[in-house]
Tab-separated table of C-alpha atoms in Angstrom:
chain	number	residue	atom	x	y	z
A	925	UNK	CA	-15.710	-27.198	3.655
A	926	UNK	CA	-16.762	-23.658	4.460
A	927	UNK	CA	-17.538	-21.134	1.727
A	928	UNK	CA	-14.169	-19.442	2.219
A	929	UNK	CA	-12.324	-22.769	2.050
A	930	UNK	CA	-14.188	-23.633	-1.153
A	931	UNK	CA	-13.063	-20.316	-2.623
A	932	UNK	CA	-9.483	-21.200	-1.710
A	933	UNK	CA	-9.739	-24.547	-3.472
A	934	UNK	CA	-11.287	-22.938	-6.558
A	935	UNK	CA	-8.587	-20.272	-6.616
A	936	UNK	CA	-5.865	-22.927	-6.487
A	937	UNK	CA	-7.297	-24.558	-9.607
A	938	UNK	CA	-7.773	-21.206	-11.366
A	939	UNK	CA	-4.196	-20.165	-10.585
A	940	UNK	CA	-2.900	-22.896	-12.872
A	941	UNK	CA	-4.835	-21.491	-15.827
A	942	UNK	CA	-3.854	-17.855	-15.353
A	943	UNK	CA	-0.195	-18.821	-14.848
A	944	UNK	CA	-0.163	-20.547	-18.231
A	945	UNK	CA	-1.542	-17.604	-20.239
A	946	UNK	CA	0.685	-15.552	-22.507
A	947	UNK	CA	1.337	-11.904	-21.701
A	948	UNK	CA	-0.737	-10.875	-24.718
A	949	UNK	CA	-3.692	-12.886	-23.446
A	950	UNK	CA	-3.411	-11.415	-19.961
A	951	UNK	CA	-3.194	-7.889	-21.401
A	952	UNK	CA	-6.263	-8.505	-23.555
A	953	UNK	CA	-8.223	-9.463	-20.435
A	954	UNK	CA	-7.103	-6.330	-18.591
A	955	UNK	CA	-8.046	-4.024	-21.451
A	956	UNK	CA	-11.453	-5.667	-21.707
A	957	UNK	CA	-11.944	-5.206	-17.964
A	958	UNK	CA	-11.117	-1.502	-18.212
A	959	UNK	CA	-13.706	-1.073	-20.960
A	960	UNK	CA	-16.303	-3.079	-19.040
A	961	UNK	CA	-15.899	-0.910	-15.942
A	962	UNK	CA	-16.782	2.253	-17.845
A	963	UNK	CA	-19.658	0.471	-19.630
A	964	UNK	CA	-21.089	-0.526	-16.239
A	965	UNK	CA	-20.597	2.890	-14.649
A	966	UNK	CA	-24.247	3.383	-13.727
A	967	UNK	CA	-24.558	0.103	-11.790
A	968	UNK	CA	-21.225	0.603	-10.002
A	969	UNK	CA	-21.999	4.163	-8.918
A	970	UNK	CA	-25.482	3.142	-7.808
A	971	UNK	CA	-23.941	0.430	-5.605
A	972	UNK	CA	-21.467	2.954	-4.226
A	973	UNK	CA	-24.248	5.395	-3.395
A	974	UNK	CA	-25.922	2.627	-1.390
A	975	UNK	CA	-22.657	2.048	0.509
A	976	UNK	CA	-22.326	5.756	1.256
A	977	UNK	CA	-25.915	5.869	2.496
A	978	UNK	CA	-25.119	3.122	5.020
A	979	UNK	CA	-21.689	4.498	6.007
A	980	UNK	CA	-22.460	6.069	9.354
A	981	UNK	CA	-19.772	7.582	11.545
A	982	UNK	CA	-17.070	7.808	8.888
A	983	UNK	CA	-14.897	10.918	8.870
A	984	UNK	CA	-14.951	13.126	5.777
A	985	UNK	CA	-11.548	11.826	4.557
A	986	UNK	CA	-12.713	8.218	4.995
A	987	UNK	CA	-15.930	8.931	3.071
A	988	UNK	CA	-13.770	10.412	0.347
A	989	UNK	CA	-11.799	7.151	0.159
A	990	UNK	CA	-15.046	5.211	-0.114
A	991	UNK	CA	-16.633	7.371	-2.815
A	992	UNK	CA	-16.679	6.191	-6.436
A	993	UNK	CA	-18.064	8.766	-8.846
A	994	UNK	CA	-17.619	8.977	-12.613
A	995	UNK	CA	-14.185	10.604	-12.368
A	996	UNK	CA	-12.938	8.089	-9.795
A	997	UNK	CA	-14.178	5.146	-11.843
A	998	UNK	CA	-12.503	6.530	-14.950
A	999	UNK	CA	-9.268	6.798	-12.954
A	1000	UNK	CA	-9.598	3.177	-11.834
A	1001	UNK	CA	-10.176	2.042	-15.427
A	1002	UNK	CA	-7.220	4.114	-16.655
A	1003	UNK	CA	-4.984	2.595	-13.998
A	1004	UNK	CA	-6.131	-0.882	-15.029
A	1005	UNK	CA	-5.333	-0.148	-18.680
A	1006	UNK	CA	-1.910	1.156	-17.646
A	1007	UNK	CA	-1.093	-2.189	-16.039
A	1008	UNK	CA	-1.652	-3.865	-19.417
A	1009	UNK	CA	1.107	-1.701	-20.935
A	1010	UNK	CA	3.724	-2.687	-18.346
A	1011	UNK	CA	6.455	-5.206	-19.179
A	1012	UNK	CA	5.629	-8.839	-18.489
A	1013	UNK	CA	7.089	-9.643	-15.035
A	1014	UNK	CA	7.345	-13.310	-16.004
A	1015	UNK	CA	9.180	-12.853	-19.300
A	1016	UNK	CA	12.815	-12.964	-18.280
A	1017	UNK	CA	15.575	-12.941	-19.444
A	1018	UNK	CA	16.348	-15.670	-16.961
A	1019	UNK	CA	19.681	-16.534	-15.407
A	1020	UNK	CA	21.066	-19.755	-16.824
A	1021	UNK	CA	24.196	-21.775	-16.120
A	1022	UNK	CA	25.570	-25.272	-16.561
A	1023	UNK	CA	26.511	-27.632	-13.771
A	1024	UNK	CA	29.886	-29.355	-13.952
A	1025	UNK	CA	28.008	-32.599	-14.629
A	1026	UNK	CA	26.589	-31.151	-17.827
A	1027	UNK	CA	22.976	-30.350	-16.975
A	1028	UNK	CA	21.502	-26.844	-17.352
A	1029	UNK	CA	19.957	-24.801	-14.519
A	1030	UNK	CA	17.474	-22.028	-15.332
A	1031	UNK	CA	16.344	-19.547	-12.645
A	1032	UNK	CA	12.822	-18.728	-13.811
A	1033	UNK	CA	10.392	-16.051	-12.604
A	1034	UNK	CA	6.942	-17.481	-11.829
A	1035	UNK	CA	3.703	-16.296	-10.174
A	1036	UNK	CA	3.206	-16.712	-6.429
A	1037	UNK	CA	-0.018	-18.656	-7.097
A	1038	UNK	CA	-2.984	-17.509	-4.993
A	1039	UNK	CA	-2.857	-13.993	-3.558
A	1040	UNK	CA	-5.336	-12.994	-0.844
A	1041	UNK	CA	-6.060	-9.310	-0.206
A	1042	UNK	CA	-7.768	-8.142	2.991
A	1043	UNK	CA	-8.535	-4.436	2.998
A	1044	UNK	CA	-10.889	-1.778	4.329
A	1045	UNK	CA	-12.971	0.984	2.718
A	1046	UNK	CA	-11.163	1.494	-0.586
A	1047	UNK	CA	-13.020	0.072	-3.605
A	1048	UNK	CA	-10.141	0.903	-5.967
A	1049	UNK	CA	-8.094	-1.817	-4.226
A	1050	UNK	CA	-10.545	-4.391	-5.590
A	1051	UNK	CA	-9.594	-3.521	-9.158
A	1052	UNK	CA	-5.917	-2.727	-8.510
A	1053	UNK	CA	-5.343	-6.066	-6.768
A	1054	UNK	CA	-7.156	-7.995	-9.480
A	1055	UNK	CA	-5.265	-6.200	-12.259
A	1056	UNK	CA	-1.810	-6.750	-10.778
A	1057	UNK	CA	-2.623	-10.361	-9.909
A	1058	UNK	CA	-3.784	-11.144	-13.453
A	1059	UNK	CA	-0.839	-9.341	-15.058
A	1060	UNK	CA	1.587	-11.360	-12.915
A	1061	UNK	CA	-0.228	-14.660	-13.550
A	1062	UNK	CA	-1.851	-15.073	-10.117
A	1063	UNK	CA	-5.360	-15.857	-8.927
A	1064	UNK	CA	-6.690	-13.498	-6.259
A	1065	UNK	CA	-9.141	-13.747	-3.365
A	1066	UNK	CA	-10.444	-10.353	-2.266
A	1067	UNK	CA	-11.966	-9.562	1.100
A	1068	UNK	CA	-12.934	-5.907	1.425
A	1069	UNK	CA	-14.531	-4.089	4.337
A	1070	UNK	CA	-18.247	-3.888	5.097
A	1071	UNK	CA	-18.334	-0.156	4.234
A	1072	UNK	CA	-17.678	-0.894	0.544
A	1073	UNK	CA	-19.309	-4.300	0.153
A	1074	UNK	CA	-21.940	-3.266	-2.406
A	1075	UNK	CA	-19.392	-1.427	-4.532
A	1076	UNK	CA	-16.952	-4.330	-4.339
A	1077	UNK	CA	-19.624	-6.824	-5.353
A	1078	UNK	CA	-20.481	-4.689	-8.386
A	1079	UNK	CA	-16.822	-4.318	-9.374
A	1080	UNK	CA	-16.027	-8.009	-8.923
A	1081	UNK	CA	-19.090	-8.976	-10.974
A	1082	UNK	CA	-17.792	-6.922	-13.902
A	1083	UNK	CA	-14.296	-8.431	-13.677
A	1084	UNK	CA	-15.571	-12.017	-13.399
A	1085	UNK	CA	-17.958	-11.517	-16.315
A	1086	UNK	CA	-15.059	-10.435	-18.533
A	1087	UNK	CA	-13.102	-13.556	-17.559
A	1088	UNK	CA	-16.052	-15.742	-18.535
A	1089	UNK	CA	-16.514	-13.878	-21.820
A	1090	UNK	CA	-12.837	-14.489	-22.593
A	1091	UNK	CA	-13.318	-18.227	-22.009
A	1092	UNK	CA	-11.373	-18.201	-18.740
A	1093	UNK	CA	-12.081	-19.460	-15.246
A	1094	UNK	CA	-13.948	-16.660	-13.405
A	1095	UNK	CA	-12.434	-17.894	-10.151
A	1096	UNK	CA	-9.188	-16.208	-11.151
A	1097	UNK	CA	-10.877	-13.301	-9.323
A	1098	UNK	CA	-13.072	-14.010	-6.283
A	1099	UNK	CA	-14.628	-11.721	-3.694
A	1100	UNK	CA	-15.563	-12.883	-0.201
A	1101	UNK	CA	-18.936	-11.259	0.452
A	1102	UNK	CA	-19.021	-12.248	4.130
A	1103	UNK	CA	-17.654	-9.163	5.933
A	1104	UNK	CA	-17.661	-10.727	9.395
A	1105	UNK	CA	-14.469	-11.218	11.402
A	1106	UNK	CA	-14.869	-14.965	10.933
A	1107	UNK	CA	-14.203	-14.763	7.191
A	1108	UNK	CA	-10.913	-12.964	7.883
A	1109	UNK	CA	-9.946	-15.499	10.527
A	1110	UNK	CA	-10.566	-18.340	8.085
A	1111	UNK	CA	-8.478	-16.692	5.390
A	1112	UNK	CA	-5.570	-16.184	7.796
A	1113	UNK	CA	-5.262	-19.935	8.304
A	1114	UNK	CA	-5.669	-21.206	4.735
A	1115	UNK	CA	-2.065	-22.284	4.121
A	1116	UNK	CA	-3.280	-25.142	1.934
A	1117	UNK	CA	-4.674	-22.741	-0.651
A	1118	UNK	CA	-3.282	-19.232	-0.142
A	1119	UNK	CA	0.357	-18.517	-1.026
A	1120	UNK	CA	0.529	-14.974	0.346
A	1121	UNK	CA	-1.828	-12.646	2.184
A	1122	UNK	CA	-1.577	-8.857	1.904
A	1123	UNK	CA	-3.511	-6.740	4.426
A	1124	UNK	CA	-4.246	-3.055	3.811
A	1125	UNK	CA	-5.850	-0.863	6.434
A	1126	UNK	CA	-5.278	0.636	9.864
A	1127	UNK	CA	-2.257	-0.167	11.986
A	1128	UNK	CA	-4.356	-2.162	14.468
A	1129	UNK	CA	-5.906	-4.174	11.639
A	1130	UNK	CA	-2.539	-4.982	10.064
A	1131	UNK	CA	-1.074	-5.891	13.474
A	1132	UNK	CA	-3.993	-8.284	14.034
A	1133	UNK	CA	-3.375	-9.991	10.683
A	1134	UNK	CA	0.381	-10.302	11.261
A	1135	UNK	CA	-0.069	-11.759	14.757
A	1136	UNK	CA	-2.789	-14.256	13.846
A	1137	UNK	CA	-1.975	-15.462	10.320
A	1138	UNK	CA	-0.399	-18.812	9.563
A	1139	UNK	CA	-0.431	-17.888	5.858
A	1140	UNK	CA	2.689	-15.926	4.781
A	1141	UNK	CA	1.953	-12.188	5.117
A	1142	UNK	CA	3.420	-9.097	3.465
A	1143	UNK	CA	2.969	-6.345	6.041
A	1144	UNK	CA	1.763	-3.121	4.465
A	1145	UNK	CA	0.455	0.301	4.808
A	1146	UNK	CA	0.291	1.730	8.318
A	1147	UNK	CA	1.810	5.199	8.042
A	1148	UNK	CA	2.844	7.182	11.122
A	1149	UNK	CA	4.749	9.396	8.714
A	1150	UNK	CA	7.095	12.152	9.962
A	1151	UNK	CA	8.521	15.327	8.446
A	1152	UNK	CA	11.642	16.845	10.033
A	1153	UNK	CA	12.341	20.517	9.279
A	1154	UNK	CA	16.077	21.098	9.663
A	1155	UNK	CA	17.581	24.498	10.524
A	1156	UNK	CA	18.777	24.899	6.928
A	1157	UNK	CA	15.361	24.334	5.332
A	1158	UNK	CA	13.929	26.865	2.903
A	1159	UNK	CA	10.820	28.126	4.687
A	1160	UNK	CA	8.507	28.632	1.700
A	1161	UNK	CA	9.460	25.322	0.136
A	1162	UNK	CA	9.115	23.514	3.464
A	1163	UNK	CA	5.633	24.902	4.125
A	1164	UNK	CA	4.532	23.907	0.634
A	1165	UNK	CA	5.727	20.318	1.141
A	1166	UNK	CA	4.213	20.015	4.634
A	1167	UNK	CA	0.806	21.338	3.606
A	1168	UNK	CA	0.689	18.986	0.616
A	1169	UNK	CA	1.831	15.965	2.626
A	1170	UNK	CA	-0.799	16.582	5.317
A	1171	UNK	CA	-3.824	17.934	3.465
A	1172	UNK	CA	-3.895	16.688	-0.136
A	1173	UNK	CA	-5.404	13.343	0.930
A	1174	UNK	CA	-5.301	12.925	4.706
A	1175	UNK	CA	-6.890	9.464	4.922
A	1176	UNK	CA	-4.100	7.595	3.126
A	1177	UNK	CA	-1.006	5.947	4.558
A	1178	UNK	CA	1.488	8.290	2.830
A	1179	UNK	CA	-0.076	11.372	4.421
A	1180	UNK	CA	2.171	13.128	6.963
A	1181	UNK	CA	1.040	12.746	10.575
A	1182	UNK	CA	3.911	14.224	12.624
A	1183	UNK	CA	6.020	17.372	12.235
A	1184	UNK	CA	9.424	17.732	13.913
A	1185	UNK	CA	11.059	21.172	13.873
A	1186	UNK	CA	14.661	22.115	14.699
A	1187	UNK	CA	14.702	24.313	17.802
A	1188	UNK	CA	16.924	26.927	16.121
A	1189	UNK	CA	14.139	27.910	13.692
A	1190	UNK	CA	11.046	26.939	15.677
A	1191	UNK	CA	10.173	30.467	16.892
A	1192	UNK	CA	10.010	31.788	13.313
A	1193	UNK	CA	8.955	28.731	11.352
A	1194	UNK	CA	6.274	27.211	13.586
A	1195	UNK	CA	3.787	30.137	13.511
A	1196	UNK	CA	4.094	30.337	9.732
A	1197	UNK	CA	3.515	26.641	9.072
A	1198	UNK	CA	0.792	26.501	11.730
A	1199	UNK	CA	-1.118	29.283	9.977
A	1200	UNK	CA	-0.858	27.481	6.631
A	1201	UNK	CA	-2.098	24.206	8.140
A	1202	UNK	CA	-4.898	25.759	10.186
A	1203	UNK	CA	-6.093	27.567	7.061
A	1204	UNK	CA	-6.564	24.115	5.504
A	1205	UNK	CA	-8.584	22.921	8.494
A	1206	UNK	CA	-5.840	20.965	10.280
A	1207	UNK	CA	-6.075	20.507	14.050
A	1208	UNK	CA	-2.620	20.897	15.607
A	1209	UNK	CA	-1.412	19.076	18.700
A	1210	UNK	CA	2.034	19.550	20.166
A	1211	UNK	CA	4.580	19.238	22.953
A	1212	UNK	CA	5.085	21.875	25.637
A	1213	UNK	CA	7.653	23.866	23.639
A	1214	UNK	CA	5.488	24.096	20.517
A	1215	UNK	CA	2.537	25.194	22.664
A	1216	UNK	CA	4.641	27.917	24.266
A	1217	UNK	CA	5.526	29.241	20.804
A	1218	UNK	CA	1.999	29.137	19.347
A	1219	UNK	CA	-1.125	29.151	21.515
A	1220	UNK	CA	-3.243	27.709	18.676
A	1221	UNK	CA	-1.630	24.312	19.260
A	1222	UNK	CA	-3.447	21.863	21.556
A	1223	UNK	CA	-1.573	19.634	23.971
A	1224	UNK	CA	-0.529	16.266	22.538
A	1225	UNK	CA	-1.007	13.121	24.633
A	1226	UNK	CA	1.509	10.282	24.850
A	1227	UNK	CA	-0.737	8.289	22.514
A	1228	UNK	CA	-0.571	10.963	19.806
A	1229	UNK	CA	3.049	10.210	18.914
A	1230	UNK	CA	2.218	6.690	17.706
A	1231	UNK	CA	-1.195	7.416	16.199
A	1232	UNK	CA	-2.036	7.284	12.502
A	1233	UNK	CA	-4.820	9.866	12.311
A	1234	UNK	CA	-6.074	9.407	8.732
A	1235	UNK	CA	-7.640	12.817	9.288
A	1236	UNK	CA	-6.828	16.536	9.291
A	1237	UNK	CA	-4.790	16.305	12.506
A	1238	UNK	CA	-1.044	16.762	12.948
A	1239	UNK	CA	1.203	16.523	16.007
A	1240	UNK	CA	4.253	18.788	16.378
A	1241	UNK	CA	7.472	18.290	18.353
A	1242	UNK	CA	10.467	20.591	18.713
A	1243	UNK	CA	13.830	18.772	18.591
A	1244	UNK	CA	17.407	19.863	19.383
A	1245	UNK	CA	19.032	18.652	16.167
A	1246	UNK	CA	18.959	16.108	13.346
A	1247	UNK	CA	20.269	13.346	15.624
A	1248	UNK	CA	17.359	13.700	18.037
A	1249	UNK	CA	14.975	13.794	15.078
A	1250	UNK	CA	16.402	10.539	13.737
A	1251	UNK	CA	16.192	8.843	17.143
A	1252	UNK	CA	12.599	10.032	17.672
A	1253	UNK	CA	11.497	8.874	14.225
A	1254	UNK	CA	13.101	5.452	14.623
A	1255	UNK	CA	11.310	5.046	17.964
A	1256	UNK	CA	7.865	5.920	16.557
A	1257	UNK	CA	8.045	5.063	12.835
A	1258	UNK	CA	5.883	2.469	11.130
A	1259	UNK	CA	8.734	2.115	8.569
A	1260	UNK	CA	6.635	3.581	5.756
A	1261	UNK	CA	7.808	7.032	4.583
A	1262	UNK	CA	9.917	9.653	6.391
A	1263	UNK	CA	11.021	13.097	5.187
A	1264	UNK	CA	13.778	15.611	5.915
A	1265	UNK	CA	13.485	19.201	4.696
A	1266	UNK	CA	17.068	20.406	4.624
A	1267	UNK	CA	19.855	21.919	2.530
A	1268	UNK	CA	22.611	20.483	4.749
A	1269	UNK	CA	24.201	17.583	2.852
A	1270	UNK	CA	25.678	15.988	5.965
A	1271	UNK	CA	22.352	16.077	7.807
A	1272	UNK	CA	20.539	14.686	4.785
A	1273	UNK	CA	23.065	11.846	4.411
A	1274	UNK	CA	22.743	10.931	8.096
A	1275	UNK	CA	18.944	10.979	7.850
A	1276	UNK	CA	18.919	8.845	4.702
A	1277	UNK	CA	21.351	6.301	6.133
A	1278	UNK	CA	19.976	6.010	9.656
A	1279	UNK	CA	16.186	6.325	9.389
A	1280	UNK	CA	14.629	2.856	9.129
A	1281	UNK	CA	11.839	3.292	6.587
A	1282	UNK	CA	10.906	1.877	3.194
A	1283	UNK	CA	11.048	5.333	1.562
A	1284	UNK	CA	13.093	8.312	2.774
A	1285	UNK	CA	12.704	11.767	1.194
A	1286	UNK	CA	14.658	15.010	1.024
A	1287	UNK	CA	12.537	18.080	0.207
A	1288	UNK	CA	9.723	16.017	-1.350
A	1289	UNK	CA	6.178	15.321	-0.155
A	1290	UNK	CA	5.610	11.842	1.237
A	1291	UNK	CA	2.447	11.679	-0.883
A	1292	UNK	CA	4.626	10.344	-3.711
A	1293	UNK	CA	4.997	6.974	-1.973
A	1294	UNK	CA	2.757	5.210	-4.430
A	1295	UNK	CA	3.221	2.492	-7.021
A	1296	UNK	CA	1.767	4.579	-9.823
A	1297	UNK	CA	3.975	7.581	-8.965
A	1298	UNK	CA	7.038	5.315	-8.834
A	1299	UNK	CA	6.242	4.026	-12.329
A	1300	UNK	CA	4.927	0.601	-11.301
A	1301	UNK	CA	1.352	1.071	-12.582
A	1302	UNK	CA	-1.312	0.301	-9.962
A	1303	UNK	CA	0.156	-0.897	-6.671
A	1304	UNK	CA	-0.706	-3.965	-4.639
A	1305	UNK	CA	0.287	-2.124	-1.462
A	1306	UNK	CA	3.229	-0.494	0.299
A	1307	UNK	CA	5.349	-2.964	2.216
A	1308	UNK	CA	6.765	-1.747	5.523
A	1309	UNK	CA	8.795	-4.914	6.124
A	1310	UNK	CA	12.108	-6.049	4.629
A	1311	UNK	CA	11.241	-9.516	3.258
A	1312	UNK	CA	10.022	-10.346	0.506
A	1313	UNK	CA	9.328	-6.837	-0.748
A	1314	UNK	CA	9.725	-3.285	0.577
A	1315	UNK	CA	8.080	0.031	-0.310
A	1316	UNK	CA	5.507	0.440	-3.118
A	1317	UNK	CA	4.849	-3.036	-4.504
A	1318	UNK	CA	4.267	-3.497	-8.189
A	1319	UNK	CA	4.309	-6.604	-10.341
A	1320	UNK	CA	7.689	-8.084	-9.269
A	1321	UNK	CA	6.414	-8.339	-5.679
A	1322	UNK	CA	3.789	-10.845	-6.869
A	1323	UNK	CA	6.357	-13.219	-8.344
A	1324	UNK	CA	8.832	-15.727	-6.989
A	1325	UNK	CA	11.432	-18.009	-8.541
A	1326	UNK	CA	11.553	-21.593	-9.702
A	1327	UNK	CA	14.664	-23.508	-10.751
A	1328	UNK	CA	14.247	-25.625	-13.862
A	1329	UNK	CA	16.930	-28.248	-14.437
A	1330	UNK	CA	17.500	-29.988	-17.826
A	1331	UNK	CA	19.837	-32.935	-18.236
A	1332	UNK	CA	20.417	-36.294	-19.891
A	1333	UNK	CA	20.747	-38.900	-17.177
A	1334	UNK	CA	23.202	-37.299	-14.733
A	1335	UNK	CA	23.417	-38.855	-11.232
A	1336	UNK	CA	25.193	-37.526	-8.165
A	1337	UNK	CA	28.209	-39.418	-6.865
């Protein structure tokens, strides 16, 4: 058995214990973990500083995602505590009915079992994934990226110590410290031990996991997110939404990457929104029409239209109408979040009904695609597929069903 396989076997055993705990017991563990994180602030931040010192070649937004300072750690602890206040996803009420033969059937909500998370340079995912897994009665195997390995080790040590202090199996939470590709490849094939694998990271990384895994996968995260500005949009409101969606946190999957503008307003609207974006440090790339309107826009390549930048870059295309916008988005979307800025009810309805994405917005920044913002507490990820979950995934996404049947000797004829 390899080290990763051993972790899978240990997680399978630990999953039985966590699944049997009461909601009160699980909440007590989460609250203790939140306290322990703040008590170990110095060690965690020191580990993070070491990661940052070794993080060469990362863009400024990616370094921001990697950074854990006192305020960030407090936010992580607060999010963890918030999970403890959420309703128990396993509590029911359950559907129940009686078969004509007289036995009872109960449709019960149960944990998935062992959840594996593979993710890149975001230390908060380590705690979020552990918190949601524990709250929903699952064991979790975490495999973060090399950029955050020291921070993740420090965080996981705190969480595992709390489990031990509470008299529980520390293998309810495990971190794979091997950041080589081989450890990921092993995890992708561990059907014997892992019930579901959730990847979070770049589009190419998620595509690799989906194509190579034999373990069931929930596809998440890649965000080639579009905003379409209709001819009825309110200019000031539209610029406010666009600037927020692009610049508030450019290295996350709900950040806007592409801007489509109705040709009827392009001559007036494009220079105004371009000025607002350039003022925030955004590099603009565009099609021939957008370049002819505003010389500050660089030429976009064919590759730009499908690229998730995770940086202060935005590509702009001028479209004839809402129908062309819908067709363009459906051709290039990653099915994450798509936005229309419009006051035309018919156009909005068509956009909402026809755009194939997990979350579709009217006159709202795509930055709200987030489990916490949707009221789910910390999120396990944002699913861009249609089975078994879609959109921001909270606790229910980490559960499944079991049918329990109670009788007194019935046999089938």
